[in-house]
XYZ file of C-alpha atoms in Angstrom:
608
model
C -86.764 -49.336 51.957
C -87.227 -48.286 48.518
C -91.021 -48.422 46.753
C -90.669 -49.425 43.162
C -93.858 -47.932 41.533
C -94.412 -49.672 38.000
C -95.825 -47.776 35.197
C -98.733 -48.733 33.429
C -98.286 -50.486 29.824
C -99.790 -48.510 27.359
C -102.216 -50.397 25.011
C -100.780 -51.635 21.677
C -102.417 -49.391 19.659
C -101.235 -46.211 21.508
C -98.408 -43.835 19.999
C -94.637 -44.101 20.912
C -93.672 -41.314 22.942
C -90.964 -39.589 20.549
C -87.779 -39.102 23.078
C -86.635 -36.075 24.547
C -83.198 -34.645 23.176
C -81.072 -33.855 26.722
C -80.047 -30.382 24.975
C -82.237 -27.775 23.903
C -82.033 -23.957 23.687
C -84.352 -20.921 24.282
C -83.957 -17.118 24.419
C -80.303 -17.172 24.017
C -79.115 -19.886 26.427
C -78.460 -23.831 26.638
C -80.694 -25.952 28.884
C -79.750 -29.644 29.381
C -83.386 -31.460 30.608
C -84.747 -27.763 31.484
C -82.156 -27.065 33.475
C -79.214 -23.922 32.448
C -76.521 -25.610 31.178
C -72.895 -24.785 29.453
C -71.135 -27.829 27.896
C -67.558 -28.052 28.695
C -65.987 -30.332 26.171
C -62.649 -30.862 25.478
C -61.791 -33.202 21.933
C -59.941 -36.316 22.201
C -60.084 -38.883 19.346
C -60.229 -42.424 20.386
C -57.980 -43.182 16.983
C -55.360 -41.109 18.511
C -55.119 -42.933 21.552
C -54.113 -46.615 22.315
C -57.374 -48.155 23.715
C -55.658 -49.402 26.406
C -55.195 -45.669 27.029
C -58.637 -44.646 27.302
C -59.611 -45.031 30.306
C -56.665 -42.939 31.555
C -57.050 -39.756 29.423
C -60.888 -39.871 29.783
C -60.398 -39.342 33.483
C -57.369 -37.026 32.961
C -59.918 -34.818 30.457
C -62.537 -35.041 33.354
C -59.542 -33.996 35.349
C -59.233 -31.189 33.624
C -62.828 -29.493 34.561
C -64.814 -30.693 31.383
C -68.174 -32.640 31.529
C -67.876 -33.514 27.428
C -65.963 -35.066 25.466
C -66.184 -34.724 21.837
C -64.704 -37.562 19.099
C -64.742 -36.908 15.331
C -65.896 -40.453 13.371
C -62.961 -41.607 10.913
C -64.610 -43.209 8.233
C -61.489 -44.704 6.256
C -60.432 -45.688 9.797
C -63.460 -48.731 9.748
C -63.770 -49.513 6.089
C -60.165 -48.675 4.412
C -60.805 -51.221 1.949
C -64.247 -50.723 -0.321
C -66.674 -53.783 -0.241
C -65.524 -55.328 3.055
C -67.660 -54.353 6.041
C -66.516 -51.491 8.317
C -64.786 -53.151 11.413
C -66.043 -51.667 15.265
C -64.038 -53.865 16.947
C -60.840 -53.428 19.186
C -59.311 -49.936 18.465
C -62.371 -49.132 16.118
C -64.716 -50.057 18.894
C -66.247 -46.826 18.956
C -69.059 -47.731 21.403
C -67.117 -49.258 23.643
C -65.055 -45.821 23.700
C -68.524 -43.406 24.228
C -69.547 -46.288 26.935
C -66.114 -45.512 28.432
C -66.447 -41.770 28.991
C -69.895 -42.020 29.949
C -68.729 -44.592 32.806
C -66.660 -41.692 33.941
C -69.403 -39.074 34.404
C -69.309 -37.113 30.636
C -71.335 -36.613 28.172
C -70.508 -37.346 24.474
C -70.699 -35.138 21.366
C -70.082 -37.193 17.742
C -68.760 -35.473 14.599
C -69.728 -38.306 12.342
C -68.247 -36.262 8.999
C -68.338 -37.936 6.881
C -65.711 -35.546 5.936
C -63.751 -34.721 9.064
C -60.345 -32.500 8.241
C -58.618 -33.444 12.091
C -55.092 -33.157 10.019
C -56.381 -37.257 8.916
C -55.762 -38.573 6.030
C -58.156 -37.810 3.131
C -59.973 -36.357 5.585
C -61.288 -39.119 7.113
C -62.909 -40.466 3.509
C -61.591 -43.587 2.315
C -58.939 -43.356 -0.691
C -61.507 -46.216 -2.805
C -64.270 -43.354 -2.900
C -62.523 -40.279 -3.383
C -61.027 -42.116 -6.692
C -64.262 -43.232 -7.814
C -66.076 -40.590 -10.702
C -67.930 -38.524 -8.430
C -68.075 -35.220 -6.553
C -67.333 -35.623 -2.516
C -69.257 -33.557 -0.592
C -71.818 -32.195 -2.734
C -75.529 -33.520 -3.162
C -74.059 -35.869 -5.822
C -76.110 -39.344 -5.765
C -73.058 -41.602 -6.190
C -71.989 -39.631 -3.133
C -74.698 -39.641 -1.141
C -75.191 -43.194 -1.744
C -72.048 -44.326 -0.714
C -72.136 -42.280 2.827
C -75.706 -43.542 3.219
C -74.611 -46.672 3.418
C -71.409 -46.143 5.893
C -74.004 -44.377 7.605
C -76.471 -47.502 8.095
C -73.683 -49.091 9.678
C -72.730 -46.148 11.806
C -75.836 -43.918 12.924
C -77.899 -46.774 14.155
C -74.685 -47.645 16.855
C -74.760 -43.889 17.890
C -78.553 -43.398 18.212
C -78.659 -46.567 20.413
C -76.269 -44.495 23.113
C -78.195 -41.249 22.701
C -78.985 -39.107 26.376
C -82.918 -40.173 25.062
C -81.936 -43.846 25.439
C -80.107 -43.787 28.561
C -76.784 -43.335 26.940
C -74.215 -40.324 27.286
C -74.506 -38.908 23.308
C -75.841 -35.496 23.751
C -75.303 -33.911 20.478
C -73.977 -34.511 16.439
C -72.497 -32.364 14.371
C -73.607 -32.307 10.594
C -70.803 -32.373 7.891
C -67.848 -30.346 8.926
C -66.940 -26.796 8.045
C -69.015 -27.026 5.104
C -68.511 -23.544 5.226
C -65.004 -23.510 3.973
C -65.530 -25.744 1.640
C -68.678 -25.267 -0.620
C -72.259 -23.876 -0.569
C -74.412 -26.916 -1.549
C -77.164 -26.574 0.709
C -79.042 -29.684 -0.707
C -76.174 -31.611 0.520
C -76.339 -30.321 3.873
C -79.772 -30.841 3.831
C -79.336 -34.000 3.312
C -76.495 -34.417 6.008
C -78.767 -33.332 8.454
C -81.767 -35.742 7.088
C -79.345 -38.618 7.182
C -78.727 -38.451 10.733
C -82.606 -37.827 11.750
C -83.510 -40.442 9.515
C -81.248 -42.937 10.829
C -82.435 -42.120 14.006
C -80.716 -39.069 15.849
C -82.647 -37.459 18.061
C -80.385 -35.806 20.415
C -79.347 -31.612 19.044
C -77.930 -31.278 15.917
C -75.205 -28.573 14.760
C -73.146 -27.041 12.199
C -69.530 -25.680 12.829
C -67.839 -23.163 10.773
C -65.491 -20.317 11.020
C -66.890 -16.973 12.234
C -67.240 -14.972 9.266
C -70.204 -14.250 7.021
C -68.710 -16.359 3.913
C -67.955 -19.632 5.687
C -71.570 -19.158 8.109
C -73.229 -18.310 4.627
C -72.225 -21.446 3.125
C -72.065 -23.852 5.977
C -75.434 -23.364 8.463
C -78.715 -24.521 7.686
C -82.086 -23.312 8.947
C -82.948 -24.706 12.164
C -80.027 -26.254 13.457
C -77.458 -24.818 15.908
C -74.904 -23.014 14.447
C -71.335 -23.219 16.001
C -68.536 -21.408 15.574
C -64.417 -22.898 15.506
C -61.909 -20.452 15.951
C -58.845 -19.888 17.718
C -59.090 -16.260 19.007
C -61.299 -13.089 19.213
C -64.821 -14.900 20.706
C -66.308 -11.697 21.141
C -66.046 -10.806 16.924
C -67.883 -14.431 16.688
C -70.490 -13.987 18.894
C -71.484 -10.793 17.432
C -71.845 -11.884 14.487
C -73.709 -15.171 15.510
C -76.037 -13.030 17.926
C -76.977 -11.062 14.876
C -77.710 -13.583 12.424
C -78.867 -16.149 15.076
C -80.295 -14.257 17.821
C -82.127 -16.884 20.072
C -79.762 -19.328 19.861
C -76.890 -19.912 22.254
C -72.741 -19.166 21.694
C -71.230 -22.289 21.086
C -67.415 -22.772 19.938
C -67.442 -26.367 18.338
C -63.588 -25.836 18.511
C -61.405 -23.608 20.274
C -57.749 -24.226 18.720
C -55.618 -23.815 22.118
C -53.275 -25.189 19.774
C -51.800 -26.210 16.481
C -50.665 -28.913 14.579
C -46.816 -29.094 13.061
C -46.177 -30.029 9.258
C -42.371 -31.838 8.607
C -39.955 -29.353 7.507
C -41.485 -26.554 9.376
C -41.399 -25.664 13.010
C -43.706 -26.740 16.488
C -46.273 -24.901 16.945
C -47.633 -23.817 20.166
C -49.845 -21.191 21.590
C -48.954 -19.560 25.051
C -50.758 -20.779 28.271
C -51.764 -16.782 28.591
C -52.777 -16.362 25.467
C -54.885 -19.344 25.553
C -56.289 -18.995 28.850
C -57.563 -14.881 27.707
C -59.489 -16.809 24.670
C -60.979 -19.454 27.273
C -62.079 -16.495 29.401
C -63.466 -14.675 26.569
C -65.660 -17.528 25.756
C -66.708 -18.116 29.067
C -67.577 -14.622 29.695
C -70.273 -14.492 26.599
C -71.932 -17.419 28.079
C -70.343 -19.268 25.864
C -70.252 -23.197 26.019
C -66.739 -24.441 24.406
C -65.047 -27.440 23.278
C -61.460 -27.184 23.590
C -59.476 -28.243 20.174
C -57.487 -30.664 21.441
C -57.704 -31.585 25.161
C -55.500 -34.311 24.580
C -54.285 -34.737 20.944
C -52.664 -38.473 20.578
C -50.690 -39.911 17.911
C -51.411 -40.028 13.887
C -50.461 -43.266 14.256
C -49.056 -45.423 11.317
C -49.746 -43.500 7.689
C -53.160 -41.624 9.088
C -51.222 -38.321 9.840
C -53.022 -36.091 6.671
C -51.062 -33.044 4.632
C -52.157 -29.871 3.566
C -51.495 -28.108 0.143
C -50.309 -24.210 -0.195
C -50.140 -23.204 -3.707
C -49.524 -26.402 -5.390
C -47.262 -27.169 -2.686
C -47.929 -30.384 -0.620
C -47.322 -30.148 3.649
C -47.397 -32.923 5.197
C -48.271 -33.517 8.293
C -46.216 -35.120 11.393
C -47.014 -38.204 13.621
C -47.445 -36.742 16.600
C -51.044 -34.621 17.431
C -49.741 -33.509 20.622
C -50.862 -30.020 19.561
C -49.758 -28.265 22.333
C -52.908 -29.333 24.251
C -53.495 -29.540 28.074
C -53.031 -32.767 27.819
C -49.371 -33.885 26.477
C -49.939 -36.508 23.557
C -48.264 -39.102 26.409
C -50.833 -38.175 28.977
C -48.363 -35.281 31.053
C -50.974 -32.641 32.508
C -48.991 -29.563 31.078
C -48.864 -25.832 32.872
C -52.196 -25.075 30.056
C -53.731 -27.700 31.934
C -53.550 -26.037 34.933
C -53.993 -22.415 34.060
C -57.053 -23.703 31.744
C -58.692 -25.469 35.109
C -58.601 -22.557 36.860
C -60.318 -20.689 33.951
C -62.992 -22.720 34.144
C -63.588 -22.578 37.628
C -63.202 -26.100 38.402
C -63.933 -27.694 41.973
C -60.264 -27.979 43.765
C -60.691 -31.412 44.434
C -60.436 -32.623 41.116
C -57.585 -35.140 40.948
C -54.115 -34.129 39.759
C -52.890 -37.403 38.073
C -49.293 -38.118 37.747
C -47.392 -38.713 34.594
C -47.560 -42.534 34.069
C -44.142 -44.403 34.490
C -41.387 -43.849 31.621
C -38.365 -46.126 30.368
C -35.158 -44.970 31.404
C -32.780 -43.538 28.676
C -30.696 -46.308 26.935
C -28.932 -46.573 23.453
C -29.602 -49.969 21.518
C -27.813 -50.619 18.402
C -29.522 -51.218 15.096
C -28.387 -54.001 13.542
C -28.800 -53.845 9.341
C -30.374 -56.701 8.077
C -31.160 -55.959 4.424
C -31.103 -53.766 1.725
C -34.423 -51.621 0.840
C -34.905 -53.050 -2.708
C -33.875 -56.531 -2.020
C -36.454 -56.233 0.627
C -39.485 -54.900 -0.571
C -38.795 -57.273 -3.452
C -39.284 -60.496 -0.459
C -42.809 -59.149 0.526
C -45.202 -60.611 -2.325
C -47.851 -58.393 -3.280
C -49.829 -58.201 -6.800
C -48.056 -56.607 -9.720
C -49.281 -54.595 -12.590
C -48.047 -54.575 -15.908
C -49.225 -51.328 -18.218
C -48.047 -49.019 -20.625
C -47.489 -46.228 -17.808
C -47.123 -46.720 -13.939
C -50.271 -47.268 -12.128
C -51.130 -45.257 -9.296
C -52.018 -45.811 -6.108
C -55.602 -45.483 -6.433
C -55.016 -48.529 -9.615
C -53.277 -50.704 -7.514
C -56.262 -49.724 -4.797
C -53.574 -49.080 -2.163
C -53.810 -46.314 0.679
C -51.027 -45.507 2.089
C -47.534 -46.604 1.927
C -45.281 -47.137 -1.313
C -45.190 -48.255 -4.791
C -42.130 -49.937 -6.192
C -42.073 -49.021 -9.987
C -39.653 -51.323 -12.433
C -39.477 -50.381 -16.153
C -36.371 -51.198 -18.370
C -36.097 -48.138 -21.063
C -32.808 -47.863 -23.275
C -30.700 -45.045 -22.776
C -28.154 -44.016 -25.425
C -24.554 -43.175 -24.391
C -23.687 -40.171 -22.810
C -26.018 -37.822 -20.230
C -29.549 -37.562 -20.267
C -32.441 -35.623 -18.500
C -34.650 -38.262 -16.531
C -37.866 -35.855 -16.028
C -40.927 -37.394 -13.939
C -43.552 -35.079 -15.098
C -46.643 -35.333 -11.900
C -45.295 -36.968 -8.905
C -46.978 -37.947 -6.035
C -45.146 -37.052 -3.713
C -41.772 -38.164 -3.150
C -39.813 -40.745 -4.855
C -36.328 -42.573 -5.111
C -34.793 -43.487 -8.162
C -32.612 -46.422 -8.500
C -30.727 -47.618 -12.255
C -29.275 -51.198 -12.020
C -29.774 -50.726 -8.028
C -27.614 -48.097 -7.349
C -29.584 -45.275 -5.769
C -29.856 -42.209 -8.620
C -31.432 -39.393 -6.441
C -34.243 -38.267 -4.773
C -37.734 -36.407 -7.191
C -40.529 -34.534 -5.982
C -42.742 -32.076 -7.328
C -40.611 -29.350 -6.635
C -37.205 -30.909 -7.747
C -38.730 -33.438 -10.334
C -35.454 -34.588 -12.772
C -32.485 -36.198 -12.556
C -29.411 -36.504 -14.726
C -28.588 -40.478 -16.158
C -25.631 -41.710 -17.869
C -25.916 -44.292 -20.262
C -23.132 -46.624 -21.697
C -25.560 -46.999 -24.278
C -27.871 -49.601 -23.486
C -31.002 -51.236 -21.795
C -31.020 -50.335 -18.319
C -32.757 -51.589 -15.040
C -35.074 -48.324 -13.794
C -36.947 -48.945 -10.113
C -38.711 -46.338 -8.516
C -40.143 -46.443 -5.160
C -42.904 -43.865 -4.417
C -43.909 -42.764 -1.391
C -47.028 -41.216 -0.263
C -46.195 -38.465 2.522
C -50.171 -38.325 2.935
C -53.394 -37.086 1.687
C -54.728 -33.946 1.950
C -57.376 -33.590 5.021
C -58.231 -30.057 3.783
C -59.593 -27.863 0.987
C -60.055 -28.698 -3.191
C -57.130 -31.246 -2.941
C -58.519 -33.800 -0.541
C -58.936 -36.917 -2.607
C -55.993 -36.129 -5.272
C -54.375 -39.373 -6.583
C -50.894 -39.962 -5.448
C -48.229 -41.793 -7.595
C -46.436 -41.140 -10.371
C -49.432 -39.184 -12.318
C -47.388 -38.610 -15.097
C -45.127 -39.705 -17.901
C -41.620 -40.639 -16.718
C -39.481 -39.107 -20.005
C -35.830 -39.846 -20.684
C -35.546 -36.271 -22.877
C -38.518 -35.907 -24.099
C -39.339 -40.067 -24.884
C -41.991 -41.247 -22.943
C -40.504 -44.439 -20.783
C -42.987 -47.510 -21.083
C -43.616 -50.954 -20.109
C -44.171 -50.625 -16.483
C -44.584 -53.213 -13.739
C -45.989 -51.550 -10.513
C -46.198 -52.992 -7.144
C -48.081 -52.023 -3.843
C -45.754 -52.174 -0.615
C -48.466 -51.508 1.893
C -46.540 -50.911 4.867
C -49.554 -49.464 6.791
C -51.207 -53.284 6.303
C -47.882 -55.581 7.234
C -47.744 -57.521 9.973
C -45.002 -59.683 11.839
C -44.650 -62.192 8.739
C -44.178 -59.464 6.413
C -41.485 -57.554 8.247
C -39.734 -61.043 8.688
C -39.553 -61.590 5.215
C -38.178 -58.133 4.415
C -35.550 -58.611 7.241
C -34.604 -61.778 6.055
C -33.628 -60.661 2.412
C -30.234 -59.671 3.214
C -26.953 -59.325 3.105
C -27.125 -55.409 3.772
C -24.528 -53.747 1.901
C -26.115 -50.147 0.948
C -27.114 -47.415 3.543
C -30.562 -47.635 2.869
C -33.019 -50.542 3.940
C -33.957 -52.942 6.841
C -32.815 -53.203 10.571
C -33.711 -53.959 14.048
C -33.064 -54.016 17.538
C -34.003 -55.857 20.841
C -34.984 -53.827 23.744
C -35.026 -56.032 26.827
C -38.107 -54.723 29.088
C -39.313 -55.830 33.039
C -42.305 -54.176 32.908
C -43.760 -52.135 29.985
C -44.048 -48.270 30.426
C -43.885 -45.260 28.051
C -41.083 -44.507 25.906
C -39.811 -42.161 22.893
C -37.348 -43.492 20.065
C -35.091 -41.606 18.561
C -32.741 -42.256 15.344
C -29.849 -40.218 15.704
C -27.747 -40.179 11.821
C -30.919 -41.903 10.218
C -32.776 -39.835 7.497
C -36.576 -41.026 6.914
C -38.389 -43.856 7.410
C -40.810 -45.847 9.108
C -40.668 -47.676 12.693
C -42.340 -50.164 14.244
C -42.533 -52.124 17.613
C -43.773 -55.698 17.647
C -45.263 -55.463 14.297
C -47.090 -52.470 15.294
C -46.302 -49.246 12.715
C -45.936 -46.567 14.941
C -45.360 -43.790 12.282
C -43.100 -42.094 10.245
C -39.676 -40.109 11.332
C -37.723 -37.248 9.160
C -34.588 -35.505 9.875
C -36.235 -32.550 8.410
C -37.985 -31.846 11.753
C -39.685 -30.769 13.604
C -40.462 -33.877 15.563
C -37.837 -35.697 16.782
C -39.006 -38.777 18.691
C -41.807 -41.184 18.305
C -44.097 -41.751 21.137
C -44.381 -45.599 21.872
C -47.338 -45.884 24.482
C -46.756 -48.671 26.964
C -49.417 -51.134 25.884
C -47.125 -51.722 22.437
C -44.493 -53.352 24.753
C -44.403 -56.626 26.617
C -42.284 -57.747 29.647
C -39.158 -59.181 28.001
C -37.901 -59.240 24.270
C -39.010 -56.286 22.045
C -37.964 -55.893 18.426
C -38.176 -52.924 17.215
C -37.799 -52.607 13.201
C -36.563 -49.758 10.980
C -37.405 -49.203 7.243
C -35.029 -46.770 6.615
C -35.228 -44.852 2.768
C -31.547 -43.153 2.484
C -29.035 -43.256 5.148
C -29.325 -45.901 8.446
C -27.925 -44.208 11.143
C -26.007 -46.946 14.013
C -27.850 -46.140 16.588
C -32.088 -46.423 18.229
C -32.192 -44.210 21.211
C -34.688 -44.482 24.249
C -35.500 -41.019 25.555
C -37.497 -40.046 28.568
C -38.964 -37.225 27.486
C -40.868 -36.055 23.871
C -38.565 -33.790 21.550
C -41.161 -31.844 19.088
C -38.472 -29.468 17.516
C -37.901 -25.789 17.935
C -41.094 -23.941 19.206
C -43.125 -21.211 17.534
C -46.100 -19.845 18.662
C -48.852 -19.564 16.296
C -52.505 -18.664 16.988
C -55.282 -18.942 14.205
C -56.950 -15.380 13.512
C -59.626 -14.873 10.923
């Protein structure tokens, strides 16, 4: 029989007992409520994953011999659309997500950003603040005013599951590799005051790269500093021992493995290689979070870019990042060898891969032609002496369908788009012209002499997650000139693809005949019980797929990734329809393989 033993009630007048974080630190080493600890943590984003999903890669990253998982917060992900509140239900339910892994026996570390990188679109900050007149991350007051106020709506939902209040959140980061980025201090002072403020109690830490420009610019007195790297532990704890002696080695990231940009090749890192880095960590009494444990999907437009020299990367669909856990949930031989690093108990559970669709071919049947199509979707149009960009037309993600009607005299001329945005066809009285880009931005045009019908439809390939060119505009930035004359009288259009649901892709179905290569089709896929599955377009160029109305993400002959990873919850027992928004060339064929197809490997580790 069990005594309860009730505690007196303190009078009304006495103090609150302020609550005890779960993590502290002394002399060099971690203690979690006074006792020696190491966190364990392995990332996994619950925007990655379908939250039907959860559950199952939770258990697979306990699984795996972690007692943490970490989550970056995606701002744009609950608010992508400025004055409407940010949404925490159903796959933004972000409590019900850190309720989920504590269920399971973990702990929970938050990286509320606001600025994030994760290879996410913008970074994680919404598109309608980063084209607003102000300076992101920096102690800027428009700034700061606008993430105090996601952060009302944020911090208070996080403090209420801290370790202090019976919840699993044991520690949150401040900013993100402020270190890379800048060296306003104020700012990260008031990071770090936003979170107390608003309630945090549980540790605090920065993360940053291990060298003395990016730990100079990115860690702040009193508060843990972490490192992220992806080799050569024992250069960063030196160099953290020495500037931080009493404070324990943590690695807020350890990349096991990288992400892939289209047009490049897949990266991956060895299982040796990784597993030496692991041990290297360990042995410094290091605590680790492995970066990823189970990667997911950019699903839809969120997958972000990266810019080299002027020179935009974007990023593909698939995170799988070569982590220990495949992005469908397959425990991989790094899952293994990393287990056995760590010195997990042997009778952790070995899960098997969950149930695939057997190969089959379906074929696509065209239903109509891309600008016939995009023209049956209403949307708002803008009229203005130059075409407005996406930021004007306050759209995200997607497309903008351009239609201006210059005159062009008889004979050849140069059709020059001077700053665009990323990618864009170009279409005169319908028929397809070519292809622009920053890189390759003019065509030639033939005129009969005469006033001619101009569309252009722009696509963004994504925003950059990283560096001075997160928050650039996308569109056509510039003048479109036909020689050196300045086209104008432009009516602009959002096609939102990201935002479309079931109605929408019925009306751009319905606006056939098809006649051209380029446009919209579908297929059926007849189904007795849903379970995994990757499509695959063989002959088809670039586009956009989606299953049920859901927009699974975008696919590129370019490579590297081949197939698109449709997670069993998307499906339903009987009829399917799958659609395809294909730009250039429809191939005849969707394809149902068993088995991801990433593109060529090449391994690639991250040195400093």
């Amino acid at each position: 029989m069990t005594e309860h033993i009730t505690e007196p009630r303190p009078p009304a007048d006495a103090p609150v007992a302020t609550p005890t974080a779960a993590l502290s630190w002394r002399d060099g080493r971690l203690y979690r409520n006074a006792v020696p600890h190491r966190i364990l943590s392995g990332a996994m984003h619950y925007f990655r994953v379908h939250p039907g999903l959860w559950r199952d890669r939770i258990r697979r990253v306990a699984d795996l011999g972690l007692n943490t998982i970490d989550t970056y917060v995606a701002w744009n992900f609950h608010q992508p659309r400025e004055g409407e509140p940010p949404s925490f239900d159903g796959w933004r339910d972000l409590e019900r997500f850190i309720h989920m892994v504590g269920e399971e026996g973990l702990d929970v570390i938050v990286r509320p950003g606001p600025y994030i990188c994760a290879e996410w679109s913008n970074g994680g900050l919404p598109s309608w603040l980063t084209a607003k007149d102000l300076t992101i991350r920096s102690s800027d007051p428009a700034f700061t005013s606008a993430v105090g106020d996601w952060f009302d709506e944020l911090i208070p939902r996080l403090a209420a599951l801290q370790a202090c209040e019976g919840g699993p959140v044991v520690a949150v980061q401040v900013e993100n590799e402020f270190g890379s980025y800048g060296d306003d201090h104020a700012y990260l002072r008031w990071s770090r005051a936003a979170l107390t403020g608003r309630g945090i109690r549980e540790l605090l830490f920065t993360a940053d790269g291990p060298t003395e420009l990016m730990l100079d610019g990115g860690t702040l007195s009193g508060t843990l500093a972490a490192a992220t790297l992806g080799s050569n532990p024992d250069v960063a704890r030196r160099l953290l021992a020495d500037r931080r002696p009493d404070e324990p080695f943590l690695v807020a990231e350890f990349w096991n493995g990288w992400f892939d940009h289209w047009g490049d090749r897949h990266h991956v890192r060895g299982v040796e290689s990784a597993v030496r880095t692991l041990r290297g960590i360990i042995a410094d009494h290091g605590s680790v979070s492995i970066y990823m444990a189970h990667g997911g999907t950019s699903f839809g437009l969120w997958a972000g870019a990266n810019e080299t020299q002027g020179r935009l990367e974007p990023i593909v669909t698939s995170y799988d990042s070569d982590a220990p856990i495949a992005e469908d949930g397959r425990l991989t031989p790094k899952f293994f060898a990393m287990r056995e690093a760590l010195g997990a108990e042997s009778s952790l559970r070995s899960p098997e891969r969950l149930p695939v669709l057997p190969p089959a071919r379906l074929p696509l049947v065209h239903r109509a032609d891309l600008l016939p199509a995009l023209a049956a979707v209403r949307a708002r149009t803008t009229v203005s002496p130059r075409p407005a960009t996406f930021e004007q037309l306050g759209l995200d993600a997607g497309m903008v369908r351009h239609i201006a009607h210059p005159r062009i005299p008889a004979g050849e001329h140069r059709l020059v788009f001077t700053d665009v945005r990323d990618r864009a066809l170009v279409f005169v009285d319908g028929a397809l012209l070519g292809v622009v880009d920053p890189n390759s931005p003019e065509l030639t045009v033939s005129g009969a002499g005469g006033i001619v019908r101009l569309e252009v439809v722009v696509e963004n390939l994504g925003r950059v997650n990283y560096g001075p060119g997160v928050g650039r505009a996308k569109g056509l930035l510039g003048p479109v000139l036909v020689d050196r004359r300045m086209v104008q009288g432009w009516q602009s259009t959002p096609v939102a693809i990201q935002e479309w649901s079931s109605v929408e892709l019925s009306h751009a179905l319905g606006a056939g005949p098809a006649t051209t290569s380029a446009g919209f089709a579908a297929a059926e896929l007849e189904v007795d019980t849903p379970q995994d599955t990757f499509l695959a377009l063989p002959g088809s160029a670039h586009g956009f797929v989606w299953v049920n109305g859901f927009l699974l993400g975008r696919y590129w002959e370019i490579g590297p990734q081949v197939t698109l990873y449709c997670p069993a919850p998307l499906l339903r027992a009987g009829s399917n329809t799958v659609t395809v928004l294909e730009l250039e060339r429809l191939g005849e064929t969707l394809e149902l393989r068993d088995h991801p197809e990433l593109g060529p490997p090449e391994e690639y580790v991250e040195e400093f």
